[in-house]
Coordinates of C-alpha atoms in Angstrom, one line a residue:
M1 CA 21.2 -27.6 38.4
N2 CA 18.2 -27.0 36.2
P3 CA 18.7 -27.6 32.5
K4 CA 19.0 -24.5 30.3
P5 CA 15.5 -23.7 29.0
F6 CA 16.6 -23.6 25.3
W7 CA 18.8 -25.8 23.2
S8 CA 20.5 -24.5 20.0
L9 CA 21.6 -26.3 16.8
N10 CA 22.9 -24.5 13.7
H11 CA 21.6 -21.2 15.1
F12 CA 18.0 -22.4 15.5
T13 CA 16.8 -22.6 19.1
L14 CA 14.2 -25.1 20.3
P15 CA 12.8 -25.7 23.8
V16 CA 15.1 -28.3 25.4
G17 CA 12.3 -30.8 26.0
I18 CA 11.4 -30.9 22.3
A19 CA 15.0 -31.0 21.2
G20 CA 15.6 -34.0 23.6
I21 CA 12.7 -35.9 22.3
I22 CA 13.7 -35.4 18.7
S23 CA 17.4 -36.2 19.2
D24 CA 17.0 -39.2 21.6
G25 CA 14.6 -41.3 19.5
P26 CA 15.6 -43.6 16.6
G27 CA 17.0 -41.6 13.8
G28 CA 16.8 -38.6 16.0
F29 CA 19.6 -36.7 14.4
D30 CA 18.1 -37.1 10.9
M31 CA 14.9 -35.8 12.2
M32 CA 16.7 -32.9 13.8
N33 CA 18.4 -32.1 10.5
A34 CA 15.0 -32.2 8.8
V35 CA 13.6 -29.7 11.3
T36 CA 16.6 -27.4 10.9
Q37 CA 16.4 -27.5 7.1
T38 CA 12.6 -26.8 7.2
A39 CA 13.2 -23.9 9.5
L40 CA 15.9 -22.5 7.2
V41 CA 13.6 -22.8 4.2
L42 CA 10.8 -21.0 6.0
F43 CA 13.3 -18.3 7.1
L44 CA 14.5 -17.8 3.5
A45 CA 11.0 -17.6 2.3
L46 CA 10.0 -14.7 4.6
P47 CA 11.0 -11.9 2.1
A48 CA 8.4 -13.2 -0.3
F49 CA 5.7 -12.6 2.3
A50 CA 7.0 -9.2 3.4
L51 CA 7.0 -7.2 0.2
D52 CA 6.7 -3.5 0.7
F53 CA 4.4 -1.7 -1.7
P54 CA 3.9 2.1 -1.9
E55 CA 0.4 3.4 -2.3
P56 CA -0.8 3.9 -5.9
R57 CA -0.5 7.4 -7.2
G58 CA -2.9 6.8 -10.1
Y59 CA -3.2 4.5 -13.0
V60 CA 0.4 5.2 -13.9
N61 CA 3.0 4.6 -11.1
D62 CA 6.5 5.2 -12.4
F63 CA 8.4 4.4 -9.2
A64 CA 11.6 3.8 -11.3
G65 CA 11.3 7.2 -13.0
V66 CA 11.7 5.9 -16.6
L67 CA 8.7 7.6 -18.4
E68 CA 9.8 10.5 -20.5
G69 CA 8.2 13.8 -21.5
G70 CA 4.5 13.6 -21.4
D71 CA 4.2 9.8 -21.6
A72 CA 3.0 9.5 -18.0
A73 CA 0.2 12.1 -18.4
R74 CA -0.7 10.6 -21.8
L75 CA -1.1 7.1 -20.4
E76 CA -2.9 8.4 -17.3
S77 CA -5.5 10.0 -19.6
E78 CA -5.9 7.0 -21.7
L79 CA -6.4 4.6 -18.8
R80 CA -8.9 7.0 -17.1
S81 CA -10.9 7.0 -20.3
L82 CA -10.6 3.2 -20.5
E83 CA -12.2 2.8 -17.1
S84 CA -14.9 5.4 -17.9
A85 CA -15.9 3.6 -21.1
K86 CA -15.2 -0.1 -20.4
G87 CA -15.1 -0.4 -16.6
V88 CA -11.6 -1.7 -16.8
Q89 CA -8.9 -0.5 -14.3
M90 CA -5.4 -0.9 -15.5
A91 CA -2.3 -0.1 -13.4
V92 CA 1.1 0.6 -15.1
V93 CA 4.0 0.2 -12.6
S94 CA 7.7 0.5 -13.0
V95 CA 10.1 -0.5 -10.1
Q96 CA 13.8 -0.6 -9.7
D97 CA 13.7 -4.2 -8.4
L98 CA 11.4 -7.0 -7.2
Q99 CA 12.7 -7.0 -3.6
G100 CA 14.0 -10.6 -4.0
A101 CA 10.8 -12.1 -5.3
D102 CA 10.1 -13.5 -8.7
A103 CA 8.0 -11.5 -11.1
E104 CA 5.0 -13.7 -10.8
T105 CA 4.9 -13.4 -7.0
Y106 CA 5.6 -9.7 -6.9
A107 CA 2.9 -9.0 -9.5
S108 CA 0.3 -11.2 -7.8
E109 CA 1.0 -9.6 -4.3
L110 CA 1.0 -6.1 -5.7
Y111 CA -2.3 -6.8 -7.5
K112 CA -3.8 -8.1 -4.3
A113 CA -2.4 -5.2 -2.2
W114 CA -3.9 -2.6 -4.5
G115 CA -7.1 -4.4 -5.4
I116 CA -6.8 -3.5 -9.1
G117 CA -10.2 -3.8 -10.8
K118 CA -13.6 -3.5 -9.2
K119 CA -14.7 -6.1 -6.7
G120 CA -17.1 -8.6 -8.3
S121 CA -16.3 -7.9 -11.9
D122 CA -12.5 -8.2 -11.4
K123 CA -11.8 -6.4 -14.6
G124 CA -8.3 -5.2 -13.9
V125 CA -4.9 -5.4 -15.6
L126 CA -1.4 -4.9 -14.2
F127 CA 1.6 -4.0 -16.5
L128 CA 4.8 -4.3 -14.5
L129 CA 8.4 -3.4 -15.4
A130 CA 11.3 -4.4 -13.2
L131 CA 14.6 -2.8 -14.3
Q132 CA 17.2 -4.7 -12.2
E133 CA 15.8 -8.1 -13.1
R134 CA 15.1 -7.0 -16.7
K135 CA 11.6 -8.5 -16.6
A136 CA 8.1 -7.3 -17.5
R137 CA 4.8 -8.9 -16.8
I138 CA 1.1 -8.4 -17.8
E139 CA -1.3 -9.9 -15.3
P140 CA -5.1 -9.7 -15.9
G141 CA -7.8 -10.0 -13.3
Y142 CA -10.3 -12.9 -13.2
G143 CA -12.8 -10.9 -15.3
L144 CA -10.4 -10.4 -18.2
E145 CA -8.6 -13.8 -18.4
G146 CA -10.8 -14.7 -21.4
V147 CA -9.9 -11.4 -23.3
L148 CA -6.3 -11.4 -22.3
P149 CA -5.2 -15.1 -22.3
D150 CA -1.7 -16.0 -21.3
G151 CA -0.5 -16.4 -24.9
L152 CA -1.8 -13.0 -25.9
C153 CA -0.2 -11.3 -22.9
G154 CA 3.1 -12.9 -23.9
R155 CA 2.7 -11.9 -27.5
I156 CA 2.1 -8.2 -26.5
L157 CA 5.2 -8.2 -24.5
R158 CA 7.4 -9.8 -27.1
E159 CA 6.1 -7.8 -30.1
H160 CA 5.5 -4.4 -28.5
S161 CA 7.6 -3.9 -25.4
V162 CA 10.6 -6.2 -25.3
P163 CA 12.2 -4.8 -28.6
H164 CA 12.2 -1.3 -26.9
F165 CA 13.4 -2.7 -23.5
K166 CA 16.3 -4.5 -25.2
E167 CA 17.6 -1.1 -26.3
G168 CA 17.0 0.6 -23.0
R169 CA 14.0 2.5 -24.3
W170 CA 11.9 2.0 -21.2
S171 CA 9.3 4.7 -21.8
Q172 CA 8.6 3.6 -25.4
G173 CA 8.3 0.0 -24.3
I174 CA 5.8 0.8 -21.5
V175 CA 3.7 3.0 -23.8
A176 CA 3.7 0.5 -26.7
G177 CA 2.8 -2.5 -24.4
T178 CA 0.1 -0.5 -22.5
E179 CA -1.5 0.8 -25.6
A180 CA -1.6 -2.7 -27.2
V181 CA -3.5 -3.9 -24.2
I182 CA -5.9 -0.9 -24.4
R183 CA -6.6 -1.6 -28.1
R184 CA -7.4 -5.2 -27.2
L185 CA -9.8 -4.2 -24.4
S186 CA -11.4 -1.4 -26.3
G187 CA -11.8 -3.1 -29.7
E188 CA -12.2 -6.8 -28.9
A189 CA -13.6 -7.1 -25.4
S190 CA -16.1 -9.8 -26.5
A191 CA -13.6 -11.8 -28.5
A192 CA -13.2 -15.6 -27.9
P193 CA -10.5 -16.6 -25.4
D194 CA -8.2 -18.1 -28.0
D195 CA -8.5 -15.2 -30.4
E196 CA -5.2 -13.3 -30.6
G197 CA -6.3 -10.8 -33.2
G198 CA -7.5 -11.1 -36.8
A199 CA -9.6 -13.8 -38.5
S200 CA -8.2 -17.2 -39.1
P201 CA -7.5 -18.4 -42.7
A202 CA -10.5 -20.7 -42.5
V203 CA -12.8 -17.9 -41.6
L204 CA -11.6 -15.7 -44.4
V205 CA -12.1 -18.6 -46.9
L206 CA -15.7 -19.1 -45.6
I207 CA -16.4 -15.3 -46.0
I208 CA -15.1 -15.3 -49.6
V209 CA -17.2 -18.4 -50.5
C210 CA -20.3 -16.8 -49.0
V211 CA -19.7 -13.6 -51.0
V212 CA -19.2 -15.5 -54.3
V213 CA -22.4 -17.5 -53.7
L214 CA -24.4 -14.3 -53.0
L215 CA -23.0 -12.8 -56.2
V216 CA -23.9 -15.8 -58.3
L217 CA -27.5 -15.8 -56.8
Q218 CA -27.8 -12.1 -57.4
H219 CA -26.8 -12.6 -61.1
R220 CA -29.0 -15.6 -61.6
F221 CA -32.2 -14.1 -60.0
G222 CA -31.8 -10.5 -61.1
G223 CA -30.5 -9.0 -57.9
P224 CA -31.8 -8.6 -54.3
S225 CA -35.2 -7.4 -53.4
K226 CA -35.9 -3.8 -52.5
G227 CA -36.4 -4.9 -48.9
W228 CA -32.9 -6.4 -48.9
R229 CA -31.4 -3.2 -50.2
R230 CA -33.2 -1.2 -47.6
R231 CA -31.8 -3.4 -44.8
S232 CA -28.3 -3.5 -46.2
R233 CA -28.1 0.2 -46.2
Y234 CA -28.2 0.3 -42.4
D235 CA -26.6 -3.0 -41.4
G236 CA -23.1 -2.8 -40.2
G237 CA -21.7 -5.5 -42.5
W238 CA -18.1 -6.5 -42.2
G239 CA -16.6 -3.1 -41.8
G240 CA -15.0 -1.9 -38.6
G241 CA -11.8 -1.4 -36.8
G242 CA -10.3 -1.8 -33.4
G243 CA -8.2 -4.7 -32.3
W244 CA -4.6 -4.7 -33.5
S245 CA -5.1 -2.6 -36.7
G246 CA -3.9 0.9 -37.0
G247 CA -1.0 2.9 -35.7
G248 CA -0.3 5.6 -33.3
G249 CA -1.7 5.9 -29.9
F250 CA -5.1 5.1 -28.3
G251 CA -7.9 7.5 -29.1
G252 CA -11.2 5.6 -29.0
F253 CA -12.7 7.1 -25.8
S254 CA -13.1 10.3 -24.1
G255 CA -13.8 10.7 -20.4
G256 CA -13.3 13.0 -17.4
G257 CA -12.7 12.8 -13.8
G258 CA -9.6 11.8 -11.9
F259 CA -8.2 8.7 -10.3
G260 CA -10.4 7.6 -7.4
G261 CA -8.5 4.5 -6.3
F262 CA -8.8 0.9 -7.3
G263 CA -11.8 -1.2 -6.4
G264 CA -10.8 -4.4 -4.6
G265 CA -10.4 -6.6 -7.6
S266 CA -8.5 -9.9 -7.7
S267 CA -6.3 -11.9 -10.0
G268 CA -5.9 -15.6 -10.5
G269 CA -2.2 -15.4 -11.4
G270 CA -2.7 -15.7 -15.1
G271 CA -0.8 -13.6 -17.7
A272 CA 2.8 -13.7 -18.9
T273 CA 6.3 -12.6 -18.0
A274 CA 9.0 -11.7 -20.5
S275 CA 12.7 -11.1 -19.9
W276 CA 15.6 -9.8 -22.1

């Protein structure tokens, strides 16, 4: 009688010839166990590679249905203006669960599936909220990792979103976190990678020293020349805003048009995840 074409161990089926070679050799059963365990690991890992993402509806994708009142329309308008003025595409996404994946894997795969940001510049950002896992994540594209380093992404979540999320105020937490990211991108897009808002004490001391020296020189030599006064009238000086200062919502840009889809951008897996 011909042997059965397949041989099964622990519910994993192998061709009988391969199974015989593995089990008959020295240490064959150990090798068979290793093969079985490897197959099991690969089987359990399949859900991470089979995530199901809906098509994006716009910049704001409230699949969990947590945004209240006019918050969704407000954020949609702000993010449309952000792309118009800065070329940055930001997606805000709420989901009920992560389909068994961790937040980092889910965000990375969603980012890739949607192509957030424009191809080449990769200036995209994903803000993700998962209700069941009680996790939120900010993931920037390659082109924004310098402006939104991991530490700053974590700080935005901890200071702006998580306090609301702890109290179940999902809509307020999404709005606060998203607008903090927008302020960063609109007011400090050229900031150094390790700058997390505001001047350091050393820089402030240096500014004060320079001002004192200028005042002493002005007093000693009778004031600046007319040419200096003419220039200083038009120079920007140290005044300005943007960044983390100010309250309320985002209002720095105006723009029109609707959502035309994301542009094929990619992410390197940077950013930060927070839980509560």
